[in-house]
Structures are given as structure tokens and as C-alpha cells.
Amino acid sequence: MKFINNRFALLLALNCMLFGSVNAQEIIKEEVVQDTVKPAPKKGRLKVDGVVAVVGDFVVLDSDIDLMYKELEAEKVNTKDITRCELLGKLMEDKLYAHQAIQDSIIVSDAEVNERMQQQIDFFVERLGSEDKMVEYFKKKDMSSFKDELFEMIKNQKLTEQMQKKVIDEVEITPEEVRIFFSKFGEEDRPFFGAEMEIAQIVVKPVISDEEKQKVIDRLNEIKKDVENGDSFYSKAVLYSEDPGSSSSGGFYKMTRKTPFVKEFKDVAFSLEEGEISDPVETEFGYHLIYVEKIRGQELDVRHILMKPKVSKQAEADAKKKIEHIRQRILSGEISFADAARSESDEKETRNSGGLLMNPRTLETRFELTNLPSEIYTKVYELKDGEITEPFRENDPRAGISYKIMSVANRYPEHKASYSDDYLKIKDLALKEKQILEIKKWSEEKIKETYVKIAEEYQSCQFTNNWMKK
């Protein structure tokens, strides 16, 4: 999205940084001098523990700032213009949220933390080459100590996320507030929205035989019996589940009725008692055993084991032949792409809309060209109106094997924001501004109640917010 004034740019930047906190309470006195890269102490008393800030029950170490630099660099972020003061401010904000989350009895389970930790480790290993190189890069003694430190960091991050979510969850915006927000900008100051397109697809999945389905059902029933006889559901999920998003954490998910899981899964999960295991449940992803570990009002802690029936070579060949035939019918004018999607596509989410993909970020069908997922962009960016991609095979880790064709349904050129045409985008910006103000108000209140210290070498930092209470 491209904007022509600083107000919108600042709004988006604030949203990306996810809000700040304000004020401070006390300063740690140290004999130090300020350095533009990293504060270095003069001769004299040294900080043995390297503590540079305290927020409530949490401390921020100089090494925490070093670690943030390492993480950013591992993610290929240019850190040249990122100062230690900026990172300290972000860390202090996180500690404020985490501290308040504990005061508000927000709970983060070890399983949630372990799941994200494994994802983070996998990411770093992919970037750096191996676990040994990762440990060396982050300057840790061994893998165990690296995991211990990463575990605590991720736990605090999740506390922060849940506290932020709690603060803004109740923030809503009315049509009148959206109108007032938009009216603040004169004709020349209104933002430009980038070129967009709507993309449609038709999906054909190989037909799985009843014999293969029964094999999976029988295996899941065996696992259920083993668990009822004393085996660990957690261990069974780690060993056998084919869900890449949860198998390493023993199949764990936290869910409510609003969690975007498929209907069949949610219906069964909410019908179970605490400690109960379901019979095998069929969804578009395969077959599941669902175990309800804990019920907290309308929130469930569940574990599941996903198994997928095997797809035969013949079934794959038949699916490919079917998608080729559908494509030919569309190109010949026998049927439109949208009608073919409604009658032939095996993808429930897009079938009723004529194959239109939903943008998960905006919940609209339009995608900005600059924000298209790379795997989609490479397939459609050269398509002309009315053209269709060649059939291609996709093996999704969760949905399994399928064959697809894609087409560009509509194109929308770059344009200046219109209240009627771009209402949802404008509403989203207005809501974000209101959320930022709510977070700021919350922070101003909570910082007054929270014990805070900042080391002297950082007191001259120009924080985004008034941590120094000046």
C-alpha cells in the first residue's frame, strides 16, 4: 500500500511495531559513558549481572539486546540503523505486558511454548545450516542452554501477545467513527491503494479408496485403545500424527468456538467431556482422534492425532486427467471458470464463491500485487485476461495432494482512496488507530503501578515513549 502523507505511514509503522508504553520510575546509577554502538563502562564499578532495566518481576540484560540483534540478522533484517536504545525500548514494552499478564492470571502452557520454540529452531537451522552452527551463532554453551533461554523468551513473548490481545479485544469502531477518521484527510492527503487483483482457482483432489480409509480408521482405533489402557496421548501424537503444526507438541491446540478450525473438528471437540477421546473424525485433512485435555469455560485445551489415507498413483492420474478436462471445457467456452469452480472444485472454502481466494490478512477477495504470496504470484503475474494456468500438482502438508488451475478474475488499478469503494480498508486503518490509542492509555496507567529501573548508560536514549517520566 502506498501513502502520500506521513500520518498514514506513521499509523502503519506504529501498528507494525505493535504499540508502546510510557514513563519510568527509577534509574540505576552506574559510572558509564554513552557509546553510539554499545554502551561501555568506564574504569570502576561494573554490572556483574549485566542488568540494564527492570520492569516489574522481569529484568532486561545487555545480552538480551545482543540476542535480539542476532535474531534479526538471522532473519535477514538489516540492523544497520536499529539502535540499542530502540531494542531496549521494545524489550521493556514486552516485559511490561508480560508482567501485567501474570498479574491478570493469563496462562501460557509449556506445550504452546514448546511448539513455537521448535518452529523457531527449525527456522534458524534452515537459515544457519545446523543445530551446532545455530548454537555457535548465538554464542551459547550447548543446545540445552540455548533451549532453556529460548523457552523463557518465547514464554514471555506469548504472555505479551495475550496481554496485548486482551487490551484490544474489546475495541470496536462504529461507521460514524470511520467517517470522522476519513474526513480528517483532505483530498490531496488521501492515501493511494496499490493495484489489486482477484484470483480464482479450481481444485481436484484424488479419490481415496474405502480400503485406505478403513486402514487409517482401524489404526486410530488401536491408538485410542492403547491410550485408554494407559499409554500417553502426547507420545502417540509425537510419534504418529501427520499434522506438522502440532505433532512436535503432542498434538496440542488451544481453541474456542471462534478458532478457525473446520466445522467437523470443532463440533466433536465441543461435544466431548474433559478427559474424553473421540472416535476417528473425518475432515478434509484426513482422520483425527481428538482428546479434550482441559475445559476452561468456552476455551478448550485439546490434543489430536491426524492420519491421512494413502493416495494411489492411479488416483493421482485420474485427478490430473479431470483437471485437464475441466480446463479444456473452460477454454472452449463450454463453461465459465466460476461455474466450473462451483460444480467441479473439491475445495469447500472457494467453491461457493466461484473459486475466489480469500485474502487472510484483510478477509477480502482482493490481493495487492506487492503482497501476493510468492507461490501464487509466480503462477498468475503473467496471465492475461481470460487465460488459465496449466494444471499443477500441490502437496500441502495439511490438505494433502491436489491438482489446481488458476485464473485472474478481476484487476483493480492503483487509485486514491474512495470512502465507498475502499470502506473496509479505511475501517481497518481507523480501528488500528483506535487500538493504538487504547494501548497507549493502558500503558500510561499500568506503568504508574509497575516498578521500573533503567541503567544510567541508557537514560539518555530517545525512547518512543516517555519511559523517563519527564
PDB file of C-alpha atoms in Angstrom, residues 119-272:
ATOM      1  CA  GLN A 119       9.320 -23.838  14.861  1.00  0.00           C
ATOM      2  CA  GLN A 120      11.878 -21.145  15.741  1.00  0.00           C
ATOM      3  CA  ILE A 121      14.702 -23.680  15.989  1.00  0.00           C
ATOM      4  CA  ASP A 122      13.709 -25.219  12.646  1.00  0.00           C
ATOM      5  CA  PHE A 123      13.781 -21.749  11.099  1.00  0.00           C
ATOM      6  CA  PHE A 124      17.229 -20.938  12.489  1.00  0.00           C
ATOM      7  CA  VAL A 125      18.627 -24.339  11.478  1.00  0.00           C
ATOM      8  CA  GLU A 126      17.337 -23.809   7.938  1.00  0.00           C
ATOM      9  CA  ARG A 127      18.972 -20.374   7.825  1.00  0.00           C
ATOM     10  CA  LEU A 128      22.263 -21.272   9.520  1.00  0.00           C
ATOM     11  CA  GLY A 129      22.811 -24.863   8.366  1.00  0.00           C
ATOM     12  CA  SER A 130      22.743 -26.997  11.511  1.00  0.00           C
ATOM     13  CA  GLU A 131      21.984 -27.003  15.244  1.00  0.00           C
ATOM     14  CA  ASP A 132      25.708 -26.747  16.053  1.00  0.00           C
ATOM     15  CA  LYS A 133      26.064 -23.666  13.845  1.00  0.00           C
ATOM     16  CA  MET A 134      22.958 -22.184  15.444  1.00  0.00           C
ATOM     17  CA  VAL A 135      24.362 -22.645  18.966  1.00  0.00           C
ATOM     18  CA  GLU A 136      27.674 -21.163  17.866  1.00  0.00           C
ATOM     19  CA  TYR A 137      25.991 -18.227  16.118  1.00  0.00           C
ATOM     20  CA  PHE A 138      24.042 -17.287  19.254  1.00  0.00           C
ATOM     21  CA  LYS A 139      27.185 -17.850  21.390  1.00  0.00           C
ATOM     22  CA  LYS A 140      25.616 -20.403  23.721  1.00  0.00           C
ATOM     23  CA  LYS A 141      27.424 -23.155  25.589  1.00  0.00           C
ATOM     24  CA  ASP A 142      25.326 -26.012  24.205  1.00  0.00           C
ATOM     25  CA  MET A 143      21.914 -26.865  22.764  1.00  0.00           C
ATOM     26  CA  SER A 144      20.394 -27.387  26.200  1.00  0.00           C
ATOM     27  CA  SER A 145      21.288 -23.922  27.464  1.00  0.00           C
ATOM     28  CA  PHE A 146      20.133 -22.391  24.171  1.00  0.00           C
ATOM     29  CA  LYS A 147      16.754 -24.107  24.507  1.00  0.00           C
ATOM     30  CA  ASP A 148      16.374 -23.015  28.137  1.00  0.00           C
ATOM     31  CA  GLU A 149      16.951 -19.384  27.209  1.00  0.00           C
ATOM     32  CA  LEU A 150      14.777 -19.563  24.101  1.00  0.00           C
ATOM     33  CA  PHE A 151      11.972 -21.205  26.110  1.00  0.00           C
ATOM     34  CA  GLU A 152      11.841 -18.322  28.588  1.00  0.00           C
ATOM     35  CA  MET A 153      11.991 -15.758  25.816  1.00  0.00           C
ATOM     36  CA  ILE A 154       9.130 -17.361  23.874  1.00  0.00           C
ATOM     37  CA  LYS A 155       7.037 -17.789  27.012  1.00  0.00           C
ATOM     38  CA  ASN A 156       7.367 -14.068  27.710  1.00  0.00           C
ATOM     39  CA  GLN A 157       6.531 -13.297  24.072  1.00  0.00           C
ATOM     40  CA  LYS A 158       3.335 -15.339  24.298  1.00  0.00           C
ATOM     41  CA  LEU A 159       2.378 -13.637  27.568  1.00  0.00           C
ATOM     42  CA  THR A 160       2.949 -10.325  25.806  1.00  0.00           C
ATOM     43  CA  GLU A 161       0.786 -11.353  22.838  1.00  0.00           C
ATOM     44  CA  GLN A 162      -2.078 -12.492  25.036  1.00  0.00           C
ATOM     45  CA  MET A 163      -1.947  -9.352  27.169  1.00  0.00           C
ATOM     46  CA  GLN A 164      -1.988  -7.121  24.073  1.00  0.00           C
ATOM     47  CA  LYS A 165      -4.869  -9.135  22.648  1.00  0.00           C
ATOM     48  CA  LYS A 166      -6.802  -8.776  25.897  1.00  0.00           C
ATOM     49  CA  VAL A 167      -6.354  -4.998  25.851  1.00  0.00           C
ATOM     50  CA  ILE A 168      -7.584  -4.501  22.280  1.00  0.00           C
ATOM     51  CA  ASP A 169     -10.127  -7.331  22.007  1.00  0.00           C
ATOM     52  CA  GLU A 170     -12.957  -5.144  23.234  1.00  0.00           C
ATOM     53  CA  VAL A 171     -12.057  -2.213  20.968  1.00  0.00           C
ATOM     54  CA  GLU A 172     -14.705  -1.731  18.285  1.00  0.00           C
ATOM     55  CA  ILE A 173     -15.363   1.025  15.803  1.00  0.00           C
ATOM     56  CA  THR A 174     -18.619   2.453  14.515  1.00  0.00           C
ATOM     57  CA  PRO A 175     -19.394   3.598  10.969  1.00  0.00           C
ATOM     58  CA  GLU A 176     -19.552   7.173  12.273  1.00  0.00           C
ATOM     59  CA  GLU A 177     -16.029   6.879  13.731  1.00  0.00           C
ATOM     60  CA  VAL A 178     -14.793   5.573  10.380  1.00  0.00           C
ATOM     61  CA  ARG A 179     -16.395   8.543   8.631  1.00  0.00           C
ATOM     62  CA  ILE A 180     -14.771  11.003  11.066  1.00  0.00           C
ATOM     63  CA  PHE A 181     -11.400   9.295  10.645  1.00  0.00           C
ATOM     64  CA  PHE A 182     -11.582   9.565   6.858  1.00  0.00           C
ATOM     65  CA  SER A 183     -12.816  13.166   6.949  1.00  0.00           C
ATOM     66  CA  LYS A 184      -9.610  14.237   8.717  1.00  0.00           C
ATOM     67  CA  PHE A 185      -7.772  13.934   5.418  1.00  0.00           C
ATOM     68  CA  GLY A 186      -8.166  16.470   2.670  1.00  0.00           C
ATOM     69  CA  GLU A 187      -8.478  15.485  -0.971  1.00  0.00           C
ATOM     70  CA  GLU A 188      -4.728  15.802  -1.539  1.00  0.00           C
ATOM     71  CA  ASP A 189      -3.828  13.906   1.635  1.00  0.00           C
ATOM     72  CA  ARG A 190      -5.866  10.774   0.987  1.00  0.00           C
ATOM     73  CA  PRO A 191      -3.857   7.570   0.616  1.00  0.00           C
ATOM     74  CA  PHE A 192      -3.295   5.627  -2.563  1.00  0.00           C
ATOM     75  CA  PHE A 193      -4.107   1.927  -2.564  1.00  0.00           C
ATOM     76  CA  GLY A 194      -1.922  -0.218  -4.788  1.00  0.00           C
ATOM     77  CA  ALA A 195      -3.003  -2.308  -7.774  1.00  0.00           C
ATOM     78  CA  GLU A 196      -5.007  -5.351  -6.758  1.00  0.00           C
ATOM     79  CA  MET A 197      -6.412  -8.500  -8.308  1.00  0.00           C
ATOM     80  CA  GLU A 198      -8.907 -11.218  -7.515  1.00  0.00           C
ATOM     81  CA  ILE A 199      -7.641 -14.756  -8.116  1.00  0.00           C
ATOM     82  CA  ALA A 200      -9.791 -17.836  -8.608  1.00  0.00           C
ATOM     83  CA  GLN A 201      -8.800 -21.487  -8.508  1.00  0.00           C
ATOM     84  CA  ILE A 202     -10.302 -24.896  -9.121  1.00  0.00           C
ATOM     85  CA  VAL A 203      -9.043 -27.796  -7.029  1.00  0.00           C
ATOM     86  CA  VAL A 204      -9.366 -31.500  -7.788  1.00  0.00           C
ATOM     87  CA  LYS A 205      -8.323 -33.978  -5.125  1.00  0.00           C
ATOM     88  CA  PRO A 206      -7.522 -37.631  -5.853  1.00  0.00           C
ATOM     89  CA  VAL A 207     -10.294 -40.016  -4.805  1.00  0.00           C
ATOM     90  CA  ILE A 208      -9.137 -42.176  -1.911  1.00  0.00           C
ATOM     91  CA  SER A 209     -10.350 -45.759  -1.780  1.00  0.00           C
ATOM     92  CA  ASP A 210     -12.570 -47.031   1.031  1.00  0.00           C
ATOM     93  CA  GLU A 211      -9.903 -49.640   1.803  1.00  0.00           C
ATOM     94  CA  GLU A 212      -7.268 -46.969   2.507  1.00  0.00           C
ATOM     95  CA  LYS A 213      -9.722 -45.008   4.645  1.00  0.00           C
ATOM     96  CA  GLN A 214     -10.525 -48.075   6.722  1.00  0.00           C
ATOM     97  CA  LYS A 215      -6.826 -48.750   7.339  1.00  0.00           C
ATOM     98  CA  VAL A 216      -6.474 -45.309   8.924  1.00  0.00           C
ATOM     99  CA  ILE A 217      -9.679 -45.668  10.969  1.00  0.00           C
ATOM    100  CA  ASP A 218      -8.525 -49.056  12.310  1.00  0.00           C
ATOM    101  CA  ARG A 219      -5.090 -47.676  13.232  1.00  0.00           C
ATOM    102  CA  LEU A 220      -6.588 -44.703  15.087  1.00  0.00           C
ATOM    103  CA  ASN A 221      -8.944 -47.025  16.990  1.00  0.00           C
ATOM    104  CA  GLU A 222      -5.911 -49.080  18.045  1.00  0.00           C
ATOM    105  CA  ILE A 223      -4.179 -45.936  19.303  1.00  0.00           C
ATOM    106  CA  LYS A 224      -7.310 -44.891  21.208  1.00  0.00           C
ATOM    107  CA  LYS A 225      -7.423 -48.294  22.927  1.00  0.00           C
ATOM    108  CA  ASP A 226      -3.708 -48.027  23.844  1.00  0.00           C
ATOM    109  CA  VAL A 227      -4.276 -44.612  25.434  1.00  0.00           C
ATOM    110  CA  GLU A 228      -7.319 -45.849  27.351  1.00  0.00           C
ATOM    111  CA  ASN A 229      -5.083 -48.652  28.653  1.00  0.00           C
ATOM    112  CA  GLY A 230      -2.523 -46.181  29.988  1.00  0.00           C
ATOM    113  CA  ASP A 231      -0.332 -45.053  27.081  1.00  0.00           C
ATOM    114  CA  SER A 232       0.419 -41.343  26.674  1.00  0.00           C
ATOM    115  CA  PHE A 233      -1.668 -39.444  24.111  1.00  0.00           C
ATOM    116  CA  TYR A 234       1.153 -36.895  23.935  1.00  0.00           C
ATOM    117  CA  SER A 235       3.689 -39.571  22.946  1.00  0.00           C
ATOM    118  CA  LYS A 236       1.350 -41.146  20.396  1.00  0.00           C
ATOM    119  CA  ALA A 237       0.804 -37.750  18.753  1.00  0.00           C
ATOM    120  CA  VAL A 238       4.549 -37.068  18.571  1.00  0.00           C
ATOM    121  CA  LEU A 239       5.137 -40.484  17.002  1.00  0.00           C
ATOM    122  CA  TYR A 240       2.205 -40.804  14.625  1.00  0.00           C
ATOM    123  CA  SER A 241       0.390 -37.519  13.954  1.00  0.00           C
ATOM    124  CA  GLU A 242       0.743 -36.146  10.420  1.00  0.00           C
ATOM    125  CA  ASP A 243      -0.145 -32.584  11.430  1.00  0.00           C
ATOM    126  CA  PRO A 244       3.133 -30.631  11.054  1.00  0.00           C
ATOM    127  CA  GLY A 245       1.754 -27.742  13.087  1.00  0.00           C
ATOM    128  CA  SER A 246       1.205 -29.713  16.279  1.00  0.00           C
ATOM    129  CA  SER A 247       2.872 -33.137  16.208  1.00  0.00           C
ATOM    130  CA  SER A 248       6.054 -31.926  17.958  1.00  0.00           C
ATOM    131  CA  SER A 249       3.967 -30.550  20.855  1.00  0.00           C
ATOM    132  CA  GLY A 250       1.932 -33.720  21.261  1.00  0.00           C
ATOM    133  CA  GLY A 251      -0.933 -32.549  19.052  1.00  0.00           C
ATOM    134  CA  PHE A 252      -1.745 -29.568  21.273  1.00  0.00           C
ATOM    135  CA  TYR A 253      -4.093 -26.716  20.338  1.00  0.00           C
ATOM    136  CA  LYS A 254      -5.922 -24.118  22.414  1.00  0.00           C
ATOM    137  CA  MET A 255      -9.278 -23.323  20.846  1.00  0.00           C
ATOM    138  CA  THR A 256     -12.596 -21.516  21.228  1.00  0.00           C
ATOM    139  CA  ARG A 257     -15.689 -21.638  19.056  1.00  0.00           C
ATOM    140  CA  LYS A 258     -14.221 -18.746  17.056  1.00  0.00           C
ATOM    141  CA  THR A 259     -10.964 -20.570  16.297  1.00  0.00           C
ATOM    142  CA  PRO A 260     -10.789 -21.111  12.515  1.00  0.00           C
ATOM    143  CA  PHE A 261     -10.805 -24.915  12.577  1.00  0.00           C
ATOM    144  CA  VAL A 262     -13.016 -26.940  10.252  1.00  0.00           C
ATOM    145  CA  LYS A 263     -16.589 -27.404  11.468  1.00  0.00           C
ATOM    146  CA  GLU A 264     -16.377 -31.198  11.876  1.00  0.00           C
ATOM    147  CA  PHE A 265     -13.367 -30.863  14.207  1.00  0.00           C
ATOM    148  CA  LYS A 266     -14.942 -28.124  16.345  1.00  0.00           C
ATOM    149  CA  ASP A 267     -18.321 -29.860  16.610  1.00  0.00           C
ATOM    150  CA  VAL A 268     -16.743 -33.021  18.006  1.00  0.00           C
ATOM    151  CA  ALA A 269     -14.257 -31.207  20.266  1.00  0.00           C
ATOM    152  CA  PHE A 270     -17.012 -29.203  21.962  1.00  0.00           C
ATOM    153  CA  SER A 271     -19.181 -32.297  22.389  1.00  0.00           C
ATOM    154  CA  LEU A 272     -16.544 -34.112  24.472  1.00  0.00           C
TER     155      LEU A 272
END
